[in-house]
Amino acid sequence: MGEAREVTEPIQEDRRQGLPDRRENPLERRTGVDRRSGWDRRRGPGRRRPDERRAAEEGEMNDEQFELIMAIDAYKRANNRPFPSYTEILEIIKALGYRKIAEPKSLNEVKP
């Protein structure tokens, strides 16, 4: 076997060396501004909302959109289908009570 070689590069010192340990600081460090929104604050600590419910509560979805999302999600769970077809989605929409009663519009006229 070979001889042990001498290391010529200096060993870097730990950057934290000489600084006090933050964990032993008796002061409360959580004194910053509470950045949670009103909905999060009302829920209490440790409670997470599903993305769909959060989007609905924050105004990104209206009630009809949320109802459709929840109906599709329930259908996927009940039928073990991660991606329902357009035909299945149409069945879900009809099951929610939607019927075609107006004349068709151009898709350019429909606002997202």
PDB file of C-alpha atoms in Angstrom:
ATOM      1  CA  MET A   1       0.000   0.000   0.000  1.00  0.00           C
ATOM      2  CA  GLY A   2       1.059   3.608  -0.444  1.00  0.00           C
ATOM      3  CA  GLU A   3       2.242   6.140   2.036  1.00  0.00           C
ATOM      4  CA  ALA A   4      -0.129   8.685   3.501  1.00  0.00           C
ATOM      5  CA  ARG A   5       0.074  11.911   1.522  1.00  0.00           C
ATOM      6  CA  GLU A   6       0.180  15.289   3.140  1.00  0.00           C
ATOM      7  CA  VAL A   7      -2.825  17.487   2.392  1.00  0.00           C
ATOM      8  CA  THR A   8      -1.665  20.774   0.908  1.00  0.00           C
ATOM      9  CA  GLU A   9      -5.079  22.506   0.698  1.00  0.00           C
ATOM     10  CA  PRO A  10      -6.155  24.360   3.828  1.00  0.00           C
ATOM     11  CA  ILE A  11      -9.149  22.909   5.619  1.00  0.00           C
ATOM     12  CA  GLN A  12     -12.090  25.322   5.561  1.00  0.00           C
ATOM     13  CA  GLU A  13     -13.389  26.330   8.923  1.00  0.00           C
ATOM     14  CA  ASP A  14     -17.057  25.965   9.737  1.00  0.00           C
ATOM     15  CA  ARG A  15     -18.778  29.290   8.971  1.00  0.00           C
ATOM     16  CA  ARG A  16     -20.894  28.965  12.102  1.00  0.00           C
ATOM     17  CA  GLN A  17     -17.899  28.535  14.345  1.00  0.00           C
ATOM     18  CA  GLY A  18     -17.823  31.115  17.094  1.00  0.00           C
ATOM     19  CA  LEU A  19     -21.470  32.177  16.660  1.00  0.00           C
ATOM     20  CA  PRO A  20     -24.008  31.513  19.428  1.00  0.00           C
ATOM     21  CA  ASP A  21     -26.428  28.644  18.909  1.00  0.00           C
ATOM     22  CA  ARG A  22     -29.857  30.029  17.922  1.00  0.00           C
ATOM     23  CA  ARG A  23     -31.639  27.158  19.653  1.00  0.00           C
ATOM     24  CA  GLU A  24     -30.307  28.238  23.025  1.00  0.00           C
ATOM     25  CA  ASN A  25     -31.588  31.814  22.606  1.00  0.00           C
ATOM     26  CA  PRO A  26     -34.240  32.479  25.281  1.00  0.00           C
ATOM     27  CA  LEU A  27     -35.965  35.193  23.204  1.00  0.00           C
ATOM     28  CA  GLU A  28     -39.108  34.400  21.230  1.00  0.00           C
ATOM     29  CA  ARG A  29     -38.144  34.583  17.543  1.00  0.00           C
ATOM     30  CA  ARG A  30     -41.690  34.378  16.180  1.00  0.00           C
ATOM     31  CA  THR A  31     -42.465  38.049  16.643  1.00  0.00           C
ATOM     32  CA  GLY A  32     -42.914  38.899  12.945  1.00  0.00           C
ATOM     33  CA  VAL A  33     -46.094  40.008  11.219  1.00  0.00           C
ATOM     34  CA  ASP A  34     -48.749  37.328  10.733  1.00  0.00           C
ATOM     35  CA  ARG A  35     -48.902  36.880   6.936  1.00  0.00           C
ATOM     36  CA  ARG A  36     -51.790  34.432   6.877  1.00  0.00           C
ATOM     37  CA  SER A  37     -54.973  35.479   5.122  1.00  0.00           C
ATOM     38  CA  GLY A  38     -58.272  35.761   6.954  1.00  0.00           C
ATOM     39  CA  TRP A  39     -59.361  32.244   5.981  1.00  0.00           C
ATOM     40  CA  ASP A  40     -56.131  30.631   7.200  1.00  0.00           C
ATOM     41  CA  ARG A  41     -56.248  32.497  10.501  1.00  0.00           C
ATOM     42  CA  ARG A  42     -59.800  31.301  11.201  1.00  0.00           C
ATOM     43  CA  ARG A  43     -58.869  27.689  10.531  1.00  0.00           C
ATOM     44  CA  GLY A  44     -56.290  27.534  13.252  1.00  0.00           C
ATOM     45  CA  PRO A  45     -52.792  26.154  13.105  1.00  0.00           C
ATOM     46  CA  GLY A  46     -52.077  22.950  11.243  1.00  0.00           C
ATOM     47  CA  ARG A  47     -55.305  22.790   9.215  1.00  0.00           C
ATOM     48  CA  ARG A  48     -54.866  22.625   5.466  1.00  0.00           C
ATOM     49  CA  ARG A  49     -57.611  23.052   2.923  1.00  0.00           C
ATOM     50  CA  PRO A  50     -57.857  21.105  -0.302  1.00  0.00           C
ATOM     51  CA  ASP A  51     -56.734  23.152  -3.314  1.00  0.00           C
ATOM     52  CA  GLU A  52     -60.272  23.189  -4.716  1.00  0.00           C
ATOM     53  CA  ARG A  53     -61.778  24.527  -1.487  1.00  0.00           C
ATOM     54  CA  ARG A  54     -59.015  27.121  -1.092  1.00  0.00           C
ATOM     55  CA  ALA A  55     -59.528  28.374  -4.648  1.00  0.00           C
ATOM     56  CA  ALA A  56     -63.283  28.597  -4.091  1.00  0.00           C
ATOM     57  CA  GLU A  57     -62.919  30.457  -0.796  1.00  0.00           C
ATOM     58  CA  GLU A  58     -60.423  32.910  -2.246  1.00  0.00           C
ATOM     59  CA  GLY A  59     -62.774  33.830  -5.080  1.00  0.00           C
ATOM     60  CA  GLU A  60     -60.973  32.043  -7.888  1.00  0.00           C
ATOM     61  CA  MET A  61     -64.012  29.810  -8.469  1.00  0.00           C
ATOM     62  CA  ASN A  62     -67.688  30.551  -8.282  1.00  0.00           C
ATOM     63  CA  ASP A  63     -70.175  28.179  -6.641  1.00  0.00           C
ATOM     64  CA  GLU A  64     -71.163  26.493  -9.919  1.00  0.00           C
ATOM     65  CA  GLN A  65     -67.547  25.775 -10.819  1.00  0.00           C
ATOM     66  CA  PHE A  66     -66.854  24.366  -7.371  1.00  0.00           C
ATOM     67  CA  GLU A  67     -69.975  22.181  -7.525  1.00  0.00           C
ATOM     68  CA  LEU A  68     -68.865  20.779 -10.894  1.00  0.00           C
ATOM     69  CA  ILE A  69     -65.323  20.098  -9.636  1.00  0.00           C
ATOM     70  CA  MET A  70     -66.666  18.269  -6.575  1.00  0.00           C
ATOM     71  CA  ALA A  71     -69.139  16.243  -8.679  1.00  0.00           C
ATOM     72  CA  ILE A  72     -66.387  15.170 -11.088  1.00  0.00           C
ATOM     73  CA  ASP A  73     -64.132  14.283  -8.155  1.00  0.00           C
ATOM     74  CA  ALA A  74     -66.897  12.179  -6.560  1.00  0.00           C
ATOM     75  CA  TYR A  75     -67.488  10.423  -9.902  1.00  0.00           C
ATOM     76  CA  LYS A  76     -63.771   9.639 -10.260  1.00  0.00           C
ATOM     77  CA  ARG A  77     -63.648   8.130  -6.774  1.00  0.00           C
ATOM     78  CA  ALA A  78     -66.859   6.128  -7.142  1.00  0.00           C
ATOM     79  CA  ASN A  79     -65.872   4.686 -10.532  1.00  0.00           C
ATOM     80  CA  ASN A  80     -62.101   4.442  -9.985  1.00  0.00           C
ATOM     81  CA  ARG A  81     -61.495   6.626 -13.048  1.00  0.00           C
ATOM     82  CA  PRO A  82     -58.623   9.135 -12.763  1.00  0.00           C
ATOM     83  CA  PHE A  83     -59.521  10.739 -16.116  1.00  0.00           C
ATOM     84  CA  PRO A  84     -63.219  10.611 -17.078  1.00  0.00           C
ATOM     85  CA  SER A  85     -64.033  10.935 -20.773  1.00  0.00           C
ATOM     86  CA  TYR A  86     -65.967  13.860 -22.232  1.00  0.00           C
ATOM     87  CA  THR A  87     -69.040  11.637 -22.425  1.00  0.00           C
ATOM     88  CA  GLU A  88     -68.758  10.850 -18.710  1.00  0.00           C
ATOM     89  CA  ILE A  89     -68.301  14.539 -17.884  1.00  0.00           C
ATOM     90  CA  LEU A  90     -71.427  15.346 -19.903  1.00  0.00           C
ATOM     91  CA  GLU A  91     -73.301  12.706 -17.867  1.00  0.00           C
ATOM     92  CA  ILE A  92     -72.060  14.337 -14.646  1.00  0.00           C
ATOM     93  CA  ILE A  93     -73.201  17.768 -15.855  1.00  0.00           C
ATOM     94  CA  LYS A  94     -76.644  16.402 -16.714  1.00  0.00           C
ATOM     95  CA  ALA A  95     -76.820  14.652 -13.327  1.00  0.00           C
ATOM     96  CA  LEU A  96     -76.273  18.064 -11.704  1.00  0.00           C
ATOM     97  CA  GLY A  97     -79.424  19.251 -13.477  1.00  0.00           C
ATOM     98  CA  TYR A  98     -78.000  21.212 -16.378  1.00  0.00           C
ATOM     99  CA  ARG A  99     -79.986  21.085 -19.621  1.00  0.00           C
ATOM    100  CA  LYS A 100     -79.512  22.775 -22.976  1.00  0.00           C
ATOM    101  CA  ILE A 101     -82.237  25.419 -23.252  1.00  0.00           C
ATOM    102  CA  ALA A 102     -80.587  28.311 -25.132  1.00  0.00           C
ATOM    103  CA  GLU A 103     -79.434  28.590 -28.712  1.00  0.00           C
ATOM    104  CA  PRO A 104     -75.766  27.695 -29.217  1.00  0.00           C
ATOM    105  CA  LYS A 105     -73.242  30.577 -29.162  1.00  0.00           C
ATOM    106  CA  SER A 106     -69.960  30.907 -30.964  1.00  0.00           C
ATOM    107  CA  LEU A 107     -67.052  29.891 -28.741  1.00  0.00           C
ATOM    108  CA  ASN A 108     -65.510  33.313 -29.448  1.00  0.00           C
ATOM    109  CA  GLU A 109     -68.454  34.902 -27.598  1.00  0.00           C
ATOM    110  CA  VAL A 110     -67.978  32.775 -24.471  1.00  0.00           C
ATOM    111  CA  LYS A 111     -65.870  34.510 -21.824  1.00  0.00           C
ATOM    112  CA  PRO A 112     -63.533  32.375 -19.687  1.00  0.00           C
TER     113      PRO A 112
END
